Backbone as numpy.savetxt, mean C-alpha at the origin, in Angstrom:
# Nx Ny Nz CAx CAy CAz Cx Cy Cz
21.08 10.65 25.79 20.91 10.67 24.33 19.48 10.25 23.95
18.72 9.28 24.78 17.64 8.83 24.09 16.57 9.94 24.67
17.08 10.51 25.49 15.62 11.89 25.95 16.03 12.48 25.14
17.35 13.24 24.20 17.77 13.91 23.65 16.58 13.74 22.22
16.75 12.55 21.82 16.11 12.32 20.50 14.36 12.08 21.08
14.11 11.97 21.86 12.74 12.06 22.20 11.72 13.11 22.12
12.56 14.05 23.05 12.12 15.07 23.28 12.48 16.78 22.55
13.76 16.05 21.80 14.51 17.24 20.87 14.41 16.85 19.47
14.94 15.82 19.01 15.10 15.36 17.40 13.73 14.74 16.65
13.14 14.69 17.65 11.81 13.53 16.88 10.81 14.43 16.81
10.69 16.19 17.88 9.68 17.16 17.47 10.23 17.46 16.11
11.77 17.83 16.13 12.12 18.32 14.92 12.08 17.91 13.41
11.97 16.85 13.52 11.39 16.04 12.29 10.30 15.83 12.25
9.41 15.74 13.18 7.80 15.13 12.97 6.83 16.50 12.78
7.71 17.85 13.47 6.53 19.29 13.33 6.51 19.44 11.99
7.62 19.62 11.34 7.19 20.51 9.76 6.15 19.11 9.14
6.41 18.39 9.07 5.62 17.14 8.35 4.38 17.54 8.62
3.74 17.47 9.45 2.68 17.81 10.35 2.31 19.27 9.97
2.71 20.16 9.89 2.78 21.69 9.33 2.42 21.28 8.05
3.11 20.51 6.77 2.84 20.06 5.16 1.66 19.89 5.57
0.85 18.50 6.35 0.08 17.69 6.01 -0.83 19.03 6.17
-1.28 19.95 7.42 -1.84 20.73 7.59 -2.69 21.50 5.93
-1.30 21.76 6.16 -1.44 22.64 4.64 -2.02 22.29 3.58
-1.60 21.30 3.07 -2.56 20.30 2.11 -3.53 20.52 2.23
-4.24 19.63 3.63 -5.20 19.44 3.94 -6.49 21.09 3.38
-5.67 22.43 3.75 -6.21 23.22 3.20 -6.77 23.60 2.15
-6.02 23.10 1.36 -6.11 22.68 -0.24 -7.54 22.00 -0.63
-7.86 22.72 -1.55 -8.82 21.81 -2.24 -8.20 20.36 -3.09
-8.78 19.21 -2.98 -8.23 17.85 -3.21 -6.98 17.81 -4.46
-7.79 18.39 -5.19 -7.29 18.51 -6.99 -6.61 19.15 -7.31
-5.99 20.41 -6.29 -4.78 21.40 -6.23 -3.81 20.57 -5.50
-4.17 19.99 -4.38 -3.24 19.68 -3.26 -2.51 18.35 -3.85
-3.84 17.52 -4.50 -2.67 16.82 -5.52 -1.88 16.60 -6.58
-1.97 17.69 -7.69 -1.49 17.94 -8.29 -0.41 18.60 -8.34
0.27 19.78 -7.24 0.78 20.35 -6.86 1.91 19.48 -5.94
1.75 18.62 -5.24 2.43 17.48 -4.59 3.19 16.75 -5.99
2.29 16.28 -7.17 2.48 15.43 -8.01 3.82 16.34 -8.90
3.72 17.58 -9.12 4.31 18.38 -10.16 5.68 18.57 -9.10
5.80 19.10 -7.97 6.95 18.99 -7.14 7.60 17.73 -6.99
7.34 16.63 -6.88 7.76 15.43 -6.85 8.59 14.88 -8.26
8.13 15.30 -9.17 7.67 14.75 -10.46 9.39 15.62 -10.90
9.59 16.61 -10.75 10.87 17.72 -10.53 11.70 17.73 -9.69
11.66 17.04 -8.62 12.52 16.93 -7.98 13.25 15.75 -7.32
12.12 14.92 -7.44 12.53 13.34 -7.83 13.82 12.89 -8.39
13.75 12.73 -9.75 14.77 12.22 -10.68 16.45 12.97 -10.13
16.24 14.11 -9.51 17.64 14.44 -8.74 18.04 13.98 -7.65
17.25 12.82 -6.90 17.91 12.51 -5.82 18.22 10.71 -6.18
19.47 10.68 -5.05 19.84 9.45 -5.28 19.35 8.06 -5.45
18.08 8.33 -4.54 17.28 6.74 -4.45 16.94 6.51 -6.35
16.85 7.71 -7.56 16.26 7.28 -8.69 16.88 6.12 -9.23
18.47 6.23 -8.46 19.35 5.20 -9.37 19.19 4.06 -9.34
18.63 3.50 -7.63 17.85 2.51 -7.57 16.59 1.95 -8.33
15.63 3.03 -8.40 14.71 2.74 -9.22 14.83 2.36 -10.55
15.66 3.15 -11.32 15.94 2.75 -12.70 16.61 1.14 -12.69
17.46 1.33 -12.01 17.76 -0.11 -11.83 17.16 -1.11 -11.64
16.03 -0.99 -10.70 15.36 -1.67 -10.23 14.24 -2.15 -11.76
14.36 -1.07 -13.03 13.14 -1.06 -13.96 13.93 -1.79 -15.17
15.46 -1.44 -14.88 16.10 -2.16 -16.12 16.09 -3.39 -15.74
16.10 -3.83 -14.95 16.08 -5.61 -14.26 14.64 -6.38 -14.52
13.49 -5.61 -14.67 12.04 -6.05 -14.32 12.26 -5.75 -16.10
12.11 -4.55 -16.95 12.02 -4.86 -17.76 13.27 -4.63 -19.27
13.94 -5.44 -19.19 14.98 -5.52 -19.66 15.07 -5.17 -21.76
13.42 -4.93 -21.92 12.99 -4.55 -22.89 13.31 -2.83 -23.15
12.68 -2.54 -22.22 12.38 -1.11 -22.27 13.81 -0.40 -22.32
13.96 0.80 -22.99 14.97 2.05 -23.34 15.23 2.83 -22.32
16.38 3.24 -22.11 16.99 3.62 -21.19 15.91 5.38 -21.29
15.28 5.69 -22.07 14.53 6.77 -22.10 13.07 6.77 -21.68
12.35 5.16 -21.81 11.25 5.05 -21.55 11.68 4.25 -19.70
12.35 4.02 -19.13 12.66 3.73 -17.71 12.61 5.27 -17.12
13.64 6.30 -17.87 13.35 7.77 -17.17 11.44 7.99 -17.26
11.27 8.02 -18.29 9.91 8.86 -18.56 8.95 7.50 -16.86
8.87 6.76 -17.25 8.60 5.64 -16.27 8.81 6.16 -14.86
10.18 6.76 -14.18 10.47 6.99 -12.86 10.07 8.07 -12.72
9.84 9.57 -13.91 9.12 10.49 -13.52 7.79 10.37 -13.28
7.30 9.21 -13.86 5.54 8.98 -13.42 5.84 8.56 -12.16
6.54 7.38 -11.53 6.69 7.04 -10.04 7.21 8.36 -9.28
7.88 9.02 -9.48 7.63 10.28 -8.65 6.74 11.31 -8.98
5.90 11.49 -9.66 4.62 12.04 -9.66 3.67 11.58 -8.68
3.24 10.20 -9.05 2.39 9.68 -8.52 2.61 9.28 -6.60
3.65 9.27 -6.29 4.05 9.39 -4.99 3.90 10.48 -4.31
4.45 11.65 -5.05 3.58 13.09 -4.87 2.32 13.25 -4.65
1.54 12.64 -5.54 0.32 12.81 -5.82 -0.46 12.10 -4.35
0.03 10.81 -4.21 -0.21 10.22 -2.86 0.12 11.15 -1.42
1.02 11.55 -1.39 1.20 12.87 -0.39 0.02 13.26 -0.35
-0.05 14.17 -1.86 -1.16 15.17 -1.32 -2.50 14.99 -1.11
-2.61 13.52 -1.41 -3.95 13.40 -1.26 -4.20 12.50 0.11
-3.25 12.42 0.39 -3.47 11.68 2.08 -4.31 12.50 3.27
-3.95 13.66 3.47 -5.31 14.89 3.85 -6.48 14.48 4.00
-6.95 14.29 2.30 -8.04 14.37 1.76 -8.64 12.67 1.18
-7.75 11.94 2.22 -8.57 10.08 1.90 -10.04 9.99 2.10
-10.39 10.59 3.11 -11.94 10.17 3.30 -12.75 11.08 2.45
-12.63 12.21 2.03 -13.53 12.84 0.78 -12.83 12.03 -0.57
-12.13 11.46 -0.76 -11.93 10.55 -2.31 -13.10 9.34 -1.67
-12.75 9.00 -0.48 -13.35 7.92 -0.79 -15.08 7.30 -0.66
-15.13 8.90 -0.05 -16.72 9.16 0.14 -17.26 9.85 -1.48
-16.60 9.75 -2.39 -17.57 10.79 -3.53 -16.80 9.79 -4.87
-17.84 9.27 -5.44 -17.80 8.72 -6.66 -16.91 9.08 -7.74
-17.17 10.51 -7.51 -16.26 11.00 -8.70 -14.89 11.05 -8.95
-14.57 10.44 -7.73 -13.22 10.52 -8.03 -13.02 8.71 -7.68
-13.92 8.24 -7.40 -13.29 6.54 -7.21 -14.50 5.63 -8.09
-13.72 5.20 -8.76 -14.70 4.34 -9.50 -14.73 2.78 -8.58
-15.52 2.29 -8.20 -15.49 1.14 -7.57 -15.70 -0.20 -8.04
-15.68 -0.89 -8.54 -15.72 -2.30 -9.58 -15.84 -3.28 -8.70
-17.24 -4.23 -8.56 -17.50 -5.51 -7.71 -17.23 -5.03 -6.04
-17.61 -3.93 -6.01 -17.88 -3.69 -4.83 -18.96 -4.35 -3.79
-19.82 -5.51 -4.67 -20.34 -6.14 -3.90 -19.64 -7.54 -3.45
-18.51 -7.36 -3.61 -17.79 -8.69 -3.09 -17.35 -7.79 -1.54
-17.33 -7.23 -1.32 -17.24 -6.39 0.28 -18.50 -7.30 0.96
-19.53 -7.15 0.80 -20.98 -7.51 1.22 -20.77 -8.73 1.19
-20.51 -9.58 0.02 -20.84 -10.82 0.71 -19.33 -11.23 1.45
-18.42 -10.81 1.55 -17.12 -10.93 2.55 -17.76 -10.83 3.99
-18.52 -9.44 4.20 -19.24 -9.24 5.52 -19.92 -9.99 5.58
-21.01 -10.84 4.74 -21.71 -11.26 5.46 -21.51 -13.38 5.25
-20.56 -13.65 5.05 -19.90 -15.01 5.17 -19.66 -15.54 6.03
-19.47 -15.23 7.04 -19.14 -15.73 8.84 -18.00 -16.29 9.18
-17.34 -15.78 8.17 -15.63 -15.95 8.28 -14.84 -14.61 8.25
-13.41 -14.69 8.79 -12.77 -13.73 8.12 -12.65 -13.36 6.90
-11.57 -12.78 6.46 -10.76 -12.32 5.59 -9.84 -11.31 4.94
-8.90 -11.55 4.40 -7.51 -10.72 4.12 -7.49 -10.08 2.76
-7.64 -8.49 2.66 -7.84 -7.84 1.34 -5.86 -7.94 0.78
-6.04 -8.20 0.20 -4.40 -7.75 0.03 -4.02 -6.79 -1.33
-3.29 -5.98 -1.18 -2.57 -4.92 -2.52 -1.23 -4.51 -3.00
-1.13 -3.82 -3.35 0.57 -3.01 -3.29 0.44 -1.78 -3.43
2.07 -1.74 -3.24 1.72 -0.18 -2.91 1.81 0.57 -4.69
0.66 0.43 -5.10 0.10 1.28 -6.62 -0.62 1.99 -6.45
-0.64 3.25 -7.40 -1.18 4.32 -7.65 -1.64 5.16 -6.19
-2.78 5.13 -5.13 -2.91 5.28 -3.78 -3.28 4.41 -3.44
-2.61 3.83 -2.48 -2.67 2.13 -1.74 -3.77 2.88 -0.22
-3.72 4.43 -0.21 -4.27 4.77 1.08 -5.49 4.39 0.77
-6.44 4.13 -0.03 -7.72 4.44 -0.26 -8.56 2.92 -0.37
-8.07 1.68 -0.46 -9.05 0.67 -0.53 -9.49 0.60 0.71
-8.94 0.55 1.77 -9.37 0.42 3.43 -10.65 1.57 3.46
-10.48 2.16 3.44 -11.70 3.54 3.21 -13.14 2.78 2.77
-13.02 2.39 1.22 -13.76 1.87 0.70 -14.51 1.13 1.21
-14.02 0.00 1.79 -14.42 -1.04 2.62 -14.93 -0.66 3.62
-14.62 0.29 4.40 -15.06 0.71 5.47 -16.60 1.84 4.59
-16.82 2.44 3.95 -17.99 2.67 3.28 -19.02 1.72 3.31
-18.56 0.30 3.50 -19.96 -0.42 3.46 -20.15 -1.06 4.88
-19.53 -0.60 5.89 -19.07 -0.50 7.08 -18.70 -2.32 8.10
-17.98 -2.37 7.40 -17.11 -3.48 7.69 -15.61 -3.04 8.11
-15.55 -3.31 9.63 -14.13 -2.87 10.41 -13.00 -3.60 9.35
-12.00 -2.72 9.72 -10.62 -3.74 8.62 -9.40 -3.39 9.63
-8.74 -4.26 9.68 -7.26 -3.93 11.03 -6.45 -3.65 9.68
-5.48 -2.99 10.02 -4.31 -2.66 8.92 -3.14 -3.24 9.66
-2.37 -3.36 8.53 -0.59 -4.47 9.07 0.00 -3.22 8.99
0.88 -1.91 9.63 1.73 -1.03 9.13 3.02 -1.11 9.78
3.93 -0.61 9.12 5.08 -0.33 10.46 4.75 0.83 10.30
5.06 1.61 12.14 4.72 2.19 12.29 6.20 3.31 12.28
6.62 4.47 12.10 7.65 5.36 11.76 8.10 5.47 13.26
9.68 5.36 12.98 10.60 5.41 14.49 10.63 6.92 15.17
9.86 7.35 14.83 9.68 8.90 15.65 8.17 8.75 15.78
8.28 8.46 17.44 7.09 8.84 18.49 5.89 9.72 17.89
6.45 10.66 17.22 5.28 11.93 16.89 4.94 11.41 15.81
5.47 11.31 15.08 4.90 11.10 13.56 3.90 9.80 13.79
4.27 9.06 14.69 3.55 7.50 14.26 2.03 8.18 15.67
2.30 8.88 16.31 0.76 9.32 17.12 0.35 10.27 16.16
0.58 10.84 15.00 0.11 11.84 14.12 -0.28 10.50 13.16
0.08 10.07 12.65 -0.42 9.25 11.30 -1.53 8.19 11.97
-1.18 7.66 13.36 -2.36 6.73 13.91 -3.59 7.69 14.14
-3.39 8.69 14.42 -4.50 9.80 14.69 -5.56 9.74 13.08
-4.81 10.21 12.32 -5.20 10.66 10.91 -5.77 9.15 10.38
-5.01 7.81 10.52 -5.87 6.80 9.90 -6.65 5.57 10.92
-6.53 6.05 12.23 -7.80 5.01 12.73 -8.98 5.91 12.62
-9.37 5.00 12.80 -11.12 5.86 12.97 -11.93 4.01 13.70
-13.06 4.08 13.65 -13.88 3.24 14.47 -14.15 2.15 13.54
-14.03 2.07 13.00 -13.85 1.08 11.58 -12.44 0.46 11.64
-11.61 0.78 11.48 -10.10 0.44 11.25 -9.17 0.88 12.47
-8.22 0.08 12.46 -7.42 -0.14 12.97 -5.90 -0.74 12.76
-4.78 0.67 13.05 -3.96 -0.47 12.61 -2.72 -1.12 13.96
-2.28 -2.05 13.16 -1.49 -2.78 14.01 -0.38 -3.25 13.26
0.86 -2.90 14.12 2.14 -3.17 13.98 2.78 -4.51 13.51
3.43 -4.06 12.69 3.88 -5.10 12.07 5.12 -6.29 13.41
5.33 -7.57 12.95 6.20 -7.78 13.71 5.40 -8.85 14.82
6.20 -9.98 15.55 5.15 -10.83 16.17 4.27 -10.87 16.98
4.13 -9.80 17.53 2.65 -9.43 18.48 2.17 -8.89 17.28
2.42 -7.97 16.33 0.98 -8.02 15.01 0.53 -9.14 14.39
1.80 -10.01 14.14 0.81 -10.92 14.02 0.11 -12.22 14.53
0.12 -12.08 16.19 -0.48 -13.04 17.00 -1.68 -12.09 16.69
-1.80 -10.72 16.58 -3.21 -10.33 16.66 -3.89 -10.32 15.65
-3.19 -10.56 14.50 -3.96 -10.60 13.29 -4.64 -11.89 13.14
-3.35 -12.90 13.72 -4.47 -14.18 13.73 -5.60 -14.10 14.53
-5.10 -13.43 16.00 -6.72 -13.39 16.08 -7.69 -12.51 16.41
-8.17 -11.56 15.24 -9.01 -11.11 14.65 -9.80 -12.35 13.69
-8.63 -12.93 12.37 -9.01 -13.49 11.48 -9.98 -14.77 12.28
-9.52 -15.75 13.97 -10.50 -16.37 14.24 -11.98 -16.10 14.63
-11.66 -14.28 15.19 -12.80 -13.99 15.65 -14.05 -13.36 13.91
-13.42 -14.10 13.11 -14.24 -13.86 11.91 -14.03 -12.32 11.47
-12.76 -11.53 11.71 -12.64 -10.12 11.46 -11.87 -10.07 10.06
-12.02 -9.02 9.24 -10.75 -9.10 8.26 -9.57 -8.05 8.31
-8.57 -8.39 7.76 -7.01 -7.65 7.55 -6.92 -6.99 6.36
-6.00 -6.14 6.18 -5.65 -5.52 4.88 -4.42 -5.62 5.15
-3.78 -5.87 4.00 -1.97 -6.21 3.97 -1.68 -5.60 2.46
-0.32 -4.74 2.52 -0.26 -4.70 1.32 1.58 -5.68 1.01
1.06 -6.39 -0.20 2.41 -7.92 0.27 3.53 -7.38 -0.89
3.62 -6.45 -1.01 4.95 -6.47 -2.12 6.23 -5.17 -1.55
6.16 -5.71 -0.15 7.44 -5.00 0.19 8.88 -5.84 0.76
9.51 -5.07 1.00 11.04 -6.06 1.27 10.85 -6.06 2.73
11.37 -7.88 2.47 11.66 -8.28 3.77 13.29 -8.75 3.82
13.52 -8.92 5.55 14.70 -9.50 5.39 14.40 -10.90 5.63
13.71 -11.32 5.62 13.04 -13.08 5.88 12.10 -13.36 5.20
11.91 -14.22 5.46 10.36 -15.29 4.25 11.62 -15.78 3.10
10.08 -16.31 2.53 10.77 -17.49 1.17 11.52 -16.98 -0.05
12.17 -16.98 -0.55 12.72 -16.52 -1.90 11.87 -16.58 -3.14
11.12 -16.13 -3.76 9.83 -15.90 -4.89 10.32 -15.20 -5.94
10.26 -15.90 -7.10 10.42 -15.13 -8.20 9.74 -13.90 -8.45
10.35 -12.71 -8.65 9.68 -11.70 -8.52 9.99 -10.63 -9.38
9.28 -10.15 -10.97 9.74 -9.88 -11.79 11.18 -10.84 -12.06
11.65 -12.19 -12.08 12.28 -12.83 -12.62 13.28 -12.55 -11.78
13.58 -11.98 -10.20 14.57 -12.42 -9.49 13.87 -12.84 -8.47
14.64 -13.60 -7.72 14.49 -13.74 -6.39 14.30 -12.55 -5.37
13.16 -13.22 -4.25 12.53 -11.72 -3.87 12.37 -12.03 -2.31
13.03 -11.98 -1.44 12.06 -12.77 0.21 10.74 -12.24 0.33
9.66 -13.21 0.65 8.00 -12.81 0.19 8.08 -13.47 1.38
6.70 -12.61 2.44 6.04 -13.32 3.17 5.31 -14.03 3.02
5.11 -15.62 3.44 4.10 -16.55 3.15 3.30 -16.84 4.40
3.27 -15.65 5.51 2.08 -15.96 6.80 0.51 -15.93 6.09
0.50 -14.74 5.75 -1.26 -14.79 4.86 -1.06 -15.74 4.04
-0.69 -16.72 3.47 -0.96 -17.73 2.84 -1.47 -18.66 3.36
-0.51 -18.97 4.45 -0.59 -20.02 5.45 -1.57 -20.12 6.29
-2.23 -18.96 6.74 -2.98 -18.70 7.36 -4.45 -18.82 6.49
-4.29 -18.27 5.18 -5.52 -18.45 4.66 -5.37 -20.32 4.14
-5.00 -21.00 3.58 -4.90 -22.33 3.21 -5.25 -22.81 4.70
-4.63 -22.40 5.84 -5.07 -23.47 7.37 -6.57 -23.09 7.67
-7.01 -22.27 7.79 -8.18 -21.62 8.03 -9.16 -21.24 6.82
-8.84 -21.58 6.17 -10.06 -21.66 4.71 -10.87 -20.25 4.37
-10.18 -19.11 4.75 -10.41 -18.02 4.65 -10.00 -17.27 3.20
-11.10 -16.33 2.67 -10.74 -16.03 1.32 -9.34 -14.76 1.26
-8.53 -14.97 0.70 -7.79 -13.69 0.12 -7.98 -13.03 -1.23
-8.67 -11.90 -1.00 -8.95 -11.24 -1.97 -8.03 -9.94 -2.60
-7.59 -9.93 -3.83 -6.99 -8.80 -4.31 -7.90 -7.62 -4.66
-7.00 -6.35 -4.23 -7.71 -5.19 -4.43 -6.89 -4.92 -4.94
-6.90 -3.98 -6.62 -6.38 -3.18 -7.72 -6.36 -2.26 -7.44
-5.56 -1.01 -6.94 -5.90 0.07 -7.70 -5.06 0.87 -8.70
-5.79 1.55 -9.31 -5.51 1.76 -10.59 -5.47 3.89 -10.80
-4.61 4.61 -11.02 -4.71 5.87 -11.21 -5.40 6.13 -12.39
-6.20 6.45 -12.71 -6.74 7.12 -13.98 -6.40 7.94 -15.04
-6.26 9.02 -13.85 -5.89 10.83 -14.04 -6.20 11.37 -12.92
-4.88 12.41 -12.80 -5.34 13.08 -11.86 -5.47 12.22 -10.18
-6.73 12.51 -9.77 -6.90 12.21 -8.79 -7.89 11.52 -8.32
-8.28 10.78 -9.68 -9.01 9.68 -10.35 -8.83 8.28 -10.40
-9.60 7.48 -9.33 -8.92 5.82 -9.65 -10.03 5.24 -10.10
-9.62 3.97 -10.05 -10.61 2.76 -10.26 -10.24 1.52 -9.32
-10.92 0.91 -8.37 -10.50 0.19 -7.47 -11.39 -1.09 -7.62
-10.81 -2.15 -7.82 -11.55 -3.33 -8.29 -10.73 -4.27 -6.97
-12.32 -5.14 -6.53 -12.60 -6.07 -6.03 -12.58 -7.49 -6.97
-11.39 -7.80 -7.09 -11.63 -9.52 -7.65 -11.68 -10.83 -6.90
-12.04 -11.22 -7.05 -12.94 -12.53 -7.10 -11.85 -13.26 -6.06
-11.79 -13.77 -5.04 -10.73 -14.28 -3.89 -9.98 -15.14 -4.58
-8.49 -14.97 -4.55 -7.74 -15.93 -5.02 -8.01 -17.18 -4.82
-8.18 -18.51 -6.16 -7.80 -19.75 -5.94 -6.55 -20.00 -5.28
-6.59 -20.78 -4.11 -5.55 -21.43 -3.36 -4.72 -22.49 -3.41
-4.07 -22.83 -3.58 -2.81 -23.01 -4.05 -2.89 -24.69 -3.34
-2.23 -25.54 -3.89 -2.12 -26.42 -2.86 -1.00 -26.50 -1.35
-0.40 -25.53 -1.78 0.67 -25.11 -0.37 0.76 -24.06 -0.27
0.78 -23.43 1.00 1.07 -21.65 1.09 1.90 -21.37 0.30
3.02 -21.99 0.06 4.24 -21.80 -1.32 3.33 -20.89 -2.41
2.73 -22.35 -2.93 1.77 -22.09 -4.44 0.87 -20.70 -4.00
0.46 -20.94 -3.07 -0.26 -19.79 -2.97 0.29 -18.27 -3.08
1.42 -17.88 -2.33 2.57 -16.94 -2.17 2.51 -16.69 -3.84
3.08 -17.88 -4.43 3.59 -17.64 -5.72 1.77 -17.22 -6.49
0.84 -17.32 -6.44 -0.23 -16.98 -7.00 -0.35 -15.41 -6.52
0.29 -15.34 -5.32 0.05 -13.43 -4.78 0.69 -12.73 -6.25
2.36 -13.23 -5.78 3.29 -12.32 -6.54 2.93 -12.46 -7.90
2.40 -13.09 -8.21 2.12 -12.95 -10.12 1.16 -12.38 -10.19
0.12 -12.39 -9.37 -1.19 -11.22 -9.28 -0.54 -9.64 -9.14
0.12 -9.46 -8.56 0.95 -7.99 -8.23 1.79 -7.87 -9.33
2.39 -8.68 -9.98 3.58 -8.42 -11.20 2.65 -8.06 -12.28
1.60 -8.31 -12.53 0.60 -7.76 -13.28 0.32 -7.40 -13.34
-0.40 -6.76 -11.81 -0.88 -5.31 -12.28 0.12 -3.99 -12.12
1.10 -4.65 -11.67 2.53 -3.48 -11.67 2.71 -3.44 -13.62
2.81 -4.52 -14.02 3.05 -4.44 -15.19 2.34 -3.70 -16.06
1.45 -3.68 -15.63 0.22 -2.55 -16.44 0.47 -1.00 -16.45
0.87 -1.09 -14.82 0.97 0.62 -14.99 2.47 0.82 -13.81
3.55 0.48 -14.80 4.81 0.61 -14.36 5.06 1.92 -13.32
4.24 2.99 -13.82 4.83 4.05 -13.24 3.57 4.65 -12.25
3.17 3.76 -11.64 2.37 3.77 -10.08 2.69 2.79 -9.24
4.21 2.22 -9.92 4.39 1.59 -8.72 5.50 2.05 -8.35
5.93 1.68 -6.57 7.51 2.36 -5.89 8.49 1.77 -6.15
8.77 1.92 -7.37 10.65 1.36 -7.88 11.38 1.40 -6.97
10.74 2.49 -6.24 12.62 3.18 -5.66 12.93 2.47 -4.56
12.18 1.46 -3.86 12.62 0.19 -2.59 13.12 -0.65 -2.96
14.34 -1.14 -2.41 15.04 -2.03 -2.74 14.56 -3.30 -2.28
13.42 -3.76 -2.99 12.63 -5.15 -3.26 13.18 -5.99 -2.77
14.41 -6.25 -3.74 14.83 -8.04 -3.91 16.53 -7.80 -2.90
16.92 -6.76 -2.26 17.91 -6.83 -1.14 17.37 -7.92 -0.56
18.57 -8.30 -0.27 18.29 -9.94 0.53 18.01 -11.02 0.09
């Protein structure tokens, strides 16, 4: 059974994917994502995970109309679309101005040149693919935290498409992060994006429930005096962001405080633009 799914079930799922990405990739940027965005955006709201999401939007905002949560989950499946199609095409967004506006991009520079590590951290908003890029523009290596997809092909196709000599990523889970710590001693930095579900860590208010949040990058930055910096990004239009570098989080007096300084940084800028962020994960399970 397990050569069965090796060598039979895991081509069969990982070729057509691989065939899409192709295709895209053909695409000029601004077709390929828009076209991702408009299919998504239509076909979305018919599958089951929406029910989660809405749910997930009547709980966070208990204000909003059962009409402005729909209009809300069709932007989150747009914009997830839109991320598809522009995954192809990460390194021309992130090589040409015109489509990335960059804000305090000189906090990259003096990150590189501090003689310490450090940990960019984000969520997954609007395209979460594109701050690592950035950073790597002013050519400062960055390791990435990912899990990597349980089919063999897909995860040697997606490691293909996002290492390059700059970056690197590494698996989530405790050999990722014995190595993340040490990168961070050898003065290297991480990119993490911290607002996904775990089945462990601390319980964190999160949009006003309880949420299990990892508190290792906390801990790690409070023991080691290393900055954690938030990266925004922000959809515009289109295929248009704005990616802001702010100022390294004040630290907390306990990784706790600190944790809790992440998640209110992320509830904010989710709050801004509800519908670039992924409703549809079941967050606060657990």
């Amino acid at each position: 059974m397990k050569y069965l799914k090796k060598f039979v079930l895991s081509p069969l799922e990982a070729i057509p994917i691989i065939c899409i990405y192709m295709m895209l990739k053909a695409l000029p940027v601004a077709v390929s994502s828009a076209l991702m965005g408009k299919l998504a955006r239509w076909v979305g709201p018919f599958l089951p995970v929406t029910r989660l999401g809405l749910k997930n939007l009547h709980a966070a905002f208990p204000d909003k109309t059962p009409a402005e949560c729909k209009k809300i989950i069709k932007d989150v499946w747009e914009n997830l679309g839109r991320t598809v199609g522009e995954l192809p095409h990460s390194h021309t967004l992130a090589k040409n101005p015109k489509y990335i506006e960059v804000v305090h991009g000189e906090r990259i520079e003096e990150l590189k040149n501090d003689g310490k590590g450090g940990i960019f951290f984000s969520a997954h908003l609007a395209n979460w693919e594109l701050p690592h890029l950035v950073v790597n523009q002013h050519q400062l290596p960055i390791w990435l935290i990912w899990r990597a997809p349980n089919n063999w092909i897909s995860t040697w196709f997606l490691k293909k498409v996002r290492e390059s000599s700059l970056t690197t990523l590494v698996s989530k889970g405790s050999k990722g992060s014995k190595q993340m710590i040490k990168v961070l001693l050898e003065n290297g930095h991480v990119g993490l994006l911290l607002d996904q579900r775990l089945s462990e860590g601390e319980k964190i208010p999160f949009f006003n429930r309880p949420a299990l949040t990892v508190t290792g990058p906390a801990k790690l930055a409070n023991k080691m005096g290393i900055p954690l910096v938030p990266v925004q990004v922000e959809r515009l239009k289109g295929c248009h962001f704005r990616i802001t570098f702010h100022p390294p989080l004040k630290l907390g007096k306990t990784p706790l405080e600190t944790t809790e300084k992440i998640t209110k940084t992320l509830e904010g800028w989710i709050t801004k633009n509800p519908g670039q962020w992924l409703w549809l994960h079941n967050r606060w399970r657990g």
